[in-house]
CSV table of C-alpha atoms in Angstrom, one decimal:
chain,number,residue,atom,x,y,z
A,630,UNK,CA,-31.1,-47.0,3.6
A,631,UNK,CA,-33.2,-50.0,4.3
A,632,UNK,CA,-36.8,-49.6,5.5
A,633,UNK,CA,-37.1,-51.4,8.9
A,634,UNK,CA,-40.7,-52.3,8.1
A,635,UNK,CA,-39.6,-53.9,4.9
A,636,UNK,CA,-37.0,-55.9,6.7
A,637,UNK,CA,-39.5,-57.2,9.2
A,638,UNK,CA,-41.8,-58.3,6.3
A,639,UNK,CA,-39.0,-60.3,4.8
A,640,UNK,CA,-38.4,-62.3,8.0
A,641,UNK,CA,-40.2,-65.7,7.7
A,642,UNK,CA,-43.1,-66.0,10.1
A,643,UNK,CA,-42.2,-69.6,11.1
A,644,UNK,CA,-39.1,-68.3,13.0
A,645,UNK,CA,-41.4,-67.0,15.8
A,646,UNK,CA,-43.1,-70.4,16.2
A,647,UNK,CA,-40.1,-72.7,16.2
A,648,UNK,CA,-39.7,-74.2,19.7
A,649,UNK,CA,-36.4,-74.1,21.6
A,650,UNK,CA,-34.2,-77.2,21.0
A,651,UNK,CA,-33.9,-77.7,24.8
A,652,UNK,CA,-36.3,-77.3,27.7
A,653,UNK,CA,-36.2,-73.9,29.3
A,654,UNK,CA,-34.5,-73.9,32.7
A,655,UNK,CA,-36.6,-72.9,35.7
A,656,UNK,CA,-34.9,-71.3,38.7
A,657,UNK,CA,-35.8,-73.3,41.8
A,658,UNK,CA,-34.6,-73.7,45.3
A,659,UNK,CA,-32.4,-76.6,44.3
A,660,UNK,CA,-30.7,-74.5,41.7
A,661,UNK,CA,-30.1,-71.7,44.1
A,662,UNK,CA,-28.6,-74.1,46.7
A,663,UNK,CA,-26.4,-75.6,44.0
A,664,UNK,CA,-25.2,-72.1,42.9
A,665,UNK,CA,-24.6,-71.1,46.5
A,666,UNK,CA,-22.4,-74.2,47.2
A,667,UNK,CA,-20.4,-73.5,44.0
A,668,UNK,CA,-19.9,-69.8,44.8
A,669,UNK,CA,-19.0,-70.5,48.4
A,670,UNK,CA,-16.4,-73.1,47.3
A,671,UNK,CA,-15.0,-70.7,44.8
A,672,UNK,CA,-14.7,-68.0,47.5
A,673,UNK,CA,-13.0,-70.3,49.9
A,674,UNK,CA,-10.6,-71.6,47.3
A,675,UNK,CA,-9.1,-68.1,47.1
A,676,UNK,CA,-8.0,-68.5,50.7
A,677,UNK,CA,-6.5,-72.0,50.5
A,678,UNK,CA,-3.0,-70.6,50.9
A,679,UNK,CA,-3.8,-68.2,53.8
A,680,UNK,CA,-6.6,-69.9,55.8
A,681,UNK,CA,-4.1,-70.9,58.5
A,682,UNK,CA,-3.1,-67.3,59.0
A,683,UNK,CA,-6.8,-66.2,59.0
A,684,UNK,CA,-7.6,-68.8,61.7
A,685,UNK,CA,-4.6,-67.8,63.8
A,686,UNK,CA,-5.6,-64.1,63.7
A,687,UNK,CA,-9.2,-64.9,64.6
A,688,UNK,CA,-7.9,-66.8,67.6
A,689,UNK,CA,-5.0,-64.7,68.9
A,690,UNK,CA,-6.9,-61.4,69.2
A,691,UNK,CA,-9.7,-62.6,71.5
A,692,UNK,CA,-7.1,-64.4,73.6
A,693,UNK,CA,-5.0,-61.3,73.9
A,694,UNK,CA,-8.1,-59.1,74.9
A,695,UNK,CA,-9.4,-61.4,77.6
A,696,UNK,CA,-6.0,-62.1,79.0
A,697,UNK,CA,-5.2,-58.3,79.2
A,698,UNK,CA,-8.6,-57.7,80.8
A,699,UNK,CA,-7.9,-60.4,83.4
A,700,UNK,CA,-4.4,-59.1,84.1
A,701,UNK,CA,-5.6,-55.5,84.6
A,702,UNK,CA,-8.6,-56.3,86.7
A,703,UNK,CA,-7.4,-59.3,88.7
A,704,UNK,CA,-9.9,-61.3,90.7
A,705,UNK,CA,-13.4,-60.7,89.4
A,706,UNK,CA,-16.9,-61.8,90.4
A,707,UNK,CA,-18.9,-64.2,88.3
A,708,UNK,CA,-21.2,-61.4,87.0
A,709,UNK,CA,-18.2,-59.3,86.1
A,710,UNK,CA,-16.5,-62.3,84.4
A,711,UNK,CA,-19.6,-62.9,82.3
A,712,UNK,CA,-19.7,-59.2,81.3
A,713,UNK,CA,-16.0,-59.3,80.2
A,714,UNK,CA,-16.4,-62.6,78.3
A,715,UNK,CA,-19.5,-61.4,76.5
A,716,UNK,CA,-17.8,-58.2,75.4
A,717,UNK,CA,-14.7,-60.1,74.3
A,718,UNK,CA,-16.8,-62.4,72.1
A,719,UNK,CA,-18.5,-59.5,70.5
A,720,UNK,CA,-15.1,-57.8,70.0
A,721,UNK,CA,-13.9,-61.0,68.2
A,722,UNK,CA,-16.7,-60.5,65.7
A,723,UNK,CA,-15.8,-56.9,65.2
A,724,UNK,CA,-12.1,-57.8,64.6
A,725,UNK,CA,-13.1,-60.8,62.4
A,726,UNK,CA,-16.0,-60.8,59.9
A,727,UNK,CA,-16.6,-57.0,60.0
A,728,UNK,CA,-13.1,-55.9,59.0
A,729,UNK,CA,-12.7,-59.0,56.8
A,730,UNK,CA,-15.7,-58.1,54.7
A,731,UNK,CA,-14.9,-54.4,54.5
A,732,UNK,CA,-11.4,-55.2,53.2
A,733,UNK,CA,-12.5,-58.0,50.9
A,734,UNK,CA,-15.2,-56.0,49.1
A,735,UNK,CA,-13.2,-52.8,49.0
A,736,UNK,CA,-10.3,-54.6,47.3
A,737,UNK,CA,-12.7,-56.5,45.1
A,738,UNK,CA,-14.0,-53.2,43.7
A,739,UNK,CA,-10.5,-52.0,43.1
A,740,UNK,CA,-9.5,-55.2,41.3
A,741,UNK,CA,-12.8,-55.4,39.4
A,742,UNK,CA,-13.5,-58.8,40.7
A,743,UNK,CA,-17.2,-58.3,40.2
A,744,UNK,CA,-16.7,-58.0,36.5
A,745,UNK,CA,-15.9,-61.7,36.6
A,746,UNK,CA,-19.0,-62.6,38.6
A,747,UNK,CA,-21.3,-60.7,36.3
A,748,UNK,CA,-20.3,-63.0,33.4
A,749,UNK,CA,-21.7,-66.0,35.3
A,750,UNK,CA,-25.4,-66.9,35.6
A,751,UNK,CA,-25.5,-66.3,39.3
A,752,UNK,CA,-27.8,-63.9,41.1
A,753,UNK,CA,-26.2,-61.1,43.1
A,754,UNK,CA,-28.0,-62.3,46.2
A,755,UNK,CA,-26.3,-65.7,46.0
A,756,UNK,CA,-22.9,-64.0,45.9
A,757,UNK,CA,-23.7,-61.8,48.9
A,758,UNK,CA,-24.9,-64.7,51.0
A,759,UNK,CA,-21.8,-66.8,50.0
A,760,UNK,CA,-19.4,-64.0,51.0
A,761,UNK,CA,-21.1,-63.5,54.4
A,762,UNK,CA,-21.1,-67.3,54.9
A,763,UNK,CA,-17.4,-67.4,54.3
A,764,UNK,CA,-16.9,-64.6,56.9
A,765,UNK,CA,-19.0,-66.6,59.4
A,766,UNK,CA,-16.8,-69.7,58.9
A,767,UNK,CA,-13.7,-67.6,59.6
A,768,UNK,CA,-15.3,-66.2,62.7
A,769,UNK,CA,-16.2,-69.6,64.3
A,770,UNK,CA,-12.6,-70.4,65.5
A,771,UNK,CA,-12.2,-67.0,67.2
A,772,UNK,CA,-15.7,-67.1,68.8
A,773,UNK,CA,-15.5,-70.7,70.1
A,774,UNK,CA,-11.9,-70.3,71.2
A,775,UNK,CA,-12.7,-67.0,73.0
A,776,UNK,CA,-15.5,-68.7,74.8
A,777,UNK,CA,-13.6,-71.8,76.0
A,778,UNK,CA,-10.4,-70.0,76.8
A,779,UNK,CA,-12.2,-67.1,78.5
A,780,UNK,CA,-14.3,-69.5,80.5
A,781,UNK,CA,-11.2,-71.3,81.8
A,782,UNK,CA,-9.3,-68.1,82.5
A,783,UNK,CA,-12.2,-66.4,84.3
A,784,UNK,CA,-13.4,-69.5,86.1
A,785,UNK,CA,-16.8,-69.7,84.5
A,786,UNK,CA,-18.8,-72.9,83.8
A,787,UNK,CA,-19.6,-73.9,80.2
A,788,UNK,CA,-23.2,-74.9,80.9
A,789,UNK,CA,-24.6,-72.5,78.2
A,790,UNK,CA,-22.3,-73.7,75.4
A,791,UNK,CA,-25.1,-75.4,73.3
A,792,UNK,CA,-27.3,-72.3,73.5
A,793,UNK,CA,-24.4,-70.2,72.3
A,794,UNK,CA,-24.1,-72.4,69.1
A,795,UNK,CA,-27.5,-71.2,68.0
A,796,UNK,CA,-26.9,-67.6,69.0
A,797,UNK,CA,-23.5,-67.3,67.2
A,798,UNK,CA,-24.9,-66.9,63.6
A,799,UNK,CA,-27.4,-64.3,64.8
A,800,UNK,CA,-24.6,-62.5,66.5
A,801,UNK,CA,-22.3,-62.6,63.5
A,802,UNK,CA,-24.9,-61.6,60.8
A,803,UNK,CA,-25.6,-58.0,61.9
A,804,UNK,CA,-21.9,-57.1,62.0
A,805,UNK,CA,-21.1,-59.1,58.9
A,806,UNK,CA,-23.9,-57.3,57.1
A,807,UNK,CA,-22.5,-54.0,58.4
A,808,UNK,CA,-19.1,-55.0,57.1
A,809,UNK,CA,-20.6,-56.0,53.7
A,810,UNK,CA,-22.4,-52.7,53.4
A,811,UNK,CA,-19.3,-50.6,54.2
A,812,UNK,CA,-17.3,-52.7,51.9
A,813,UNK,CA,-19.7,-52.0,49.0
A,814,UNK,CA,-19.4,-48.2,49.4
A,815,UNK,CA,-15.6,-48.2,49.7
A,816,UNK,CA,-14.2,-47.0,46.4
A,817,UNK,CA,-10.9,-48.9,46.8
A,818,UNK,CA,-8.8,-51.1,49.1
A,819,UNK,CA,-7.1,-48.2,50.8
A,820,UNK,CA,-10.3,-46.5,51.8
A,821,UNK,CA,-11.7,-49.9,53.0
A,822,UNK,CA,-8.7,-50.3,55.3
A,823,UNK,CA,-9.3,-46.8,56.8
A,824,UNK,CA,-13.0,-47.6,57.3
A,825,UNK,CA,-12.0,-50.9,59.1
A,826,UNK,CA,-9.9,-48.9,61.6
A,827,UNK,CA,-12.8,-46.5,62.3
A,828,UNK,CA,-15.3,-49.4,62.7
A,829,UNK,CA,-13.0,-51.1,65.2
A,830,UNK,CA,-12.8,-47.9,67.3
A,831,UNK,CA,-16.5,-47.2,67.2
A,832,UNK,CA,-17.9,-50.7,67.8
A,833,UNK,CA,-15.0,-51.9,70.0
A,834,UNK,CA,-14.1,-49.1,72.3
A,835,UNK,CA,-17.0,-46.6,72.1
A,836,UNK,CA,-19.6,-49.2,73.1
A,837,UNK,CA,-20.1,-51.1,76.3
A,838,UNK,CA,-17.8,-54.1,75.6
A,839,UNK,CA,-15.6,-54.0,78.7
A,840,UNK,CA,-17.1,-51.0,80.5
A,841,UNK,CA,-20.7,-51.0,81.8
A,842,UNK,CA,-23.0,-48.6,80.0
A,843,UNK,CA,-23.6,-46.5,83.2
A,844,UNK,CA,-19.9,-45.8,83.4
A,845,UNK,CA,-19.6,-44.5,79.8
A,846,UNK,CA,-19.7,-40.7,79.1
A,847,UNK,CA,-23.2,-39.4,78.4
A,848,UNK,CA,-22.8,-39.1,74.7
A,849,UNK,CA,-21.5,-42.6,74.4
A,850,UNK,CA,-24.4,-44.0,76.4
A,851,UNK,CA,-26.6,-42.6,73.6
A,852,UNK,CA,-24.5,-43.6,70.6
A,853,UNK,CA,-24.0,-47.1,72.0
A,854,UNK,CA,-27.7,-47.8,71.5
A,855,UNK,CA,-27.2,-47.6,67.8
A,856,UNK,CA,-24.1,-49.9,67.7
A,857,UNK,CA,-24.9,-53.6,66.9
A,858,UNK,CA,-22.2,-54.9,69.2
A,859,UNK,CA,-24.0,-53.6,72.2
A,860,UNK,CA,-26.9,-56.0,71.6
A,861,UNK,CA,-24.6,-58.9,70.5
A,862,UNK,CA,-22.6,-58.7,73.7
A,863,UNK,CA,-25.7,-58.4,75.8
A,864,UNK,CA,-27.2,-61.5,74.2
A,865,UNK,CA,-24.1,-63.5,74.8
A,866,UNK,CA,-24.1,-62.4,78.5
A,867,UNK,CA,-27.7,-63.3,78.9
A,868,UNK,CA,-27.1,-66.9,77.6
A,869,UNK,CA,-24.0,-67.4,79.7
A,870,UNK,CA,-25.8,-66.0,82.8
A,871,UNK,CA,-29.0,-68.0,82.2
A,872,UNK,CA,-31.0,-64.8,81.8
A,873,UNK,CA,-33.4,-65.6,79.1
A,874,UNK,CA,-35.9,-62.9,79.8
A,875,UNK,CA,-37.7,-60.1,78.0
A,876,UNK,CA,-34.4,-58.2,77.7
A,877,UNK,CA,-32.8,-61.1,75.9
A,878,UNK,CA,-35.8,-61.3,73.5
A,879,UNK,CA,-35.4,-57.6,72.8
A,880,UNK,CA,-31.7,-58.1,71.9
A,881,UNK,CA,-32.7,-60.9,69.6
A,882,UNK,CA,-35.3,-58.8,67.8
A,883,UNK,CA,-32.9,-55.9,67.4
A,884,UNK,CA,-30.2,-58.3,66.0
A,885,UNK,CA,-32.7,-59.8,63.5
A,886,UNK,CA,-33.8,-56.3,62.3
A,887,UNK,CA,-30.1,-55.2,62.0
A,888,UNK,CA,-29.3,-58.3,60.0
A,889,UNK,CA,-32.2,-57.9,57.6
A,890,UNK,CA,-31.5,-54.1,57.1
A,891,UNK,CA,-27.7,-54.5,56.6
A,892,UNK,CA,-28.1,-57.4,54.2
A,893,UNK,CA,-30.8,-55.7,52.1
A,894,UNK,CA,-28.8,-52.5,51.9
A,895,UNK,CA,-25.5,-54.4,51.1
A,896,UNK,CA,-27.3,-56.2,48.3
A,897,UNK,CA,-28.8,-53.0,47.0
A,898,UNK,CA,-25.5,-51.1,47.1
A,899,UNK,CA,-23.3,-53.8,45.7
A,900,UNK,CA,-22.5,-52.8,42.1
A,901,UNK,CA,-21.6,-55.5,39.6
A,902,UNK,CA,-19.6,-53.2,37.5
A,903,UNK,CA,-16.9,-50.8,38.7
A,904,UNK,CA,-17.1,-47.4,37.2
């Protein structure tokens, strides 16, 4: 057997001092932005054959919900109309980015898609942000369509449209982060589909989307405080009703905290390799 120390002594000393034939690359903000654009384009390219269907689904569900609510309730007051429309916009996020990310990441684990991304010089954080950005893009048609169609159907003015544009990313991020986190812990695509159904029931029908909090059962009044859609819907209602007060600021703070927590946990739990 060869003595390791003898082998080290036989290695020429000049090898350690030879400079690299090319300058060492430094990771900068420009590099991160370039990687983000490349990864986002790669993610979007996988839906180039189904983006029309994705857009149609994101539009038809909010339309059906607000039309059903209008048909069941009939004539509503402006305050009630704002309450319904805010809940409908929050529901469109629950039906869109949340379930989309749960399913995408669950099936990605099953198909070992991350084994491909680990071979590329891309940080995991860039991949997480690109996937969530893609979910945000798919959510925009449903959110904007729900707002304009709901405002026309319920007889509301569109005076707060510009303020909603700045609030939409903050409303999408917490639920997108929740979907990304649940998708990372789903072992396969079938489990991810079941988790999506459970999320829709919890965040859609067990929280004050179309029913005022005071009319919910006692246990649901408590659990709704821990559901992000409660604060998303309330923030949308505040903007549409011109109520930019301390309660709106509290909703924004909660949404920012939920966004940060969900994104950090999703980044931490996302495994590059599938066992």
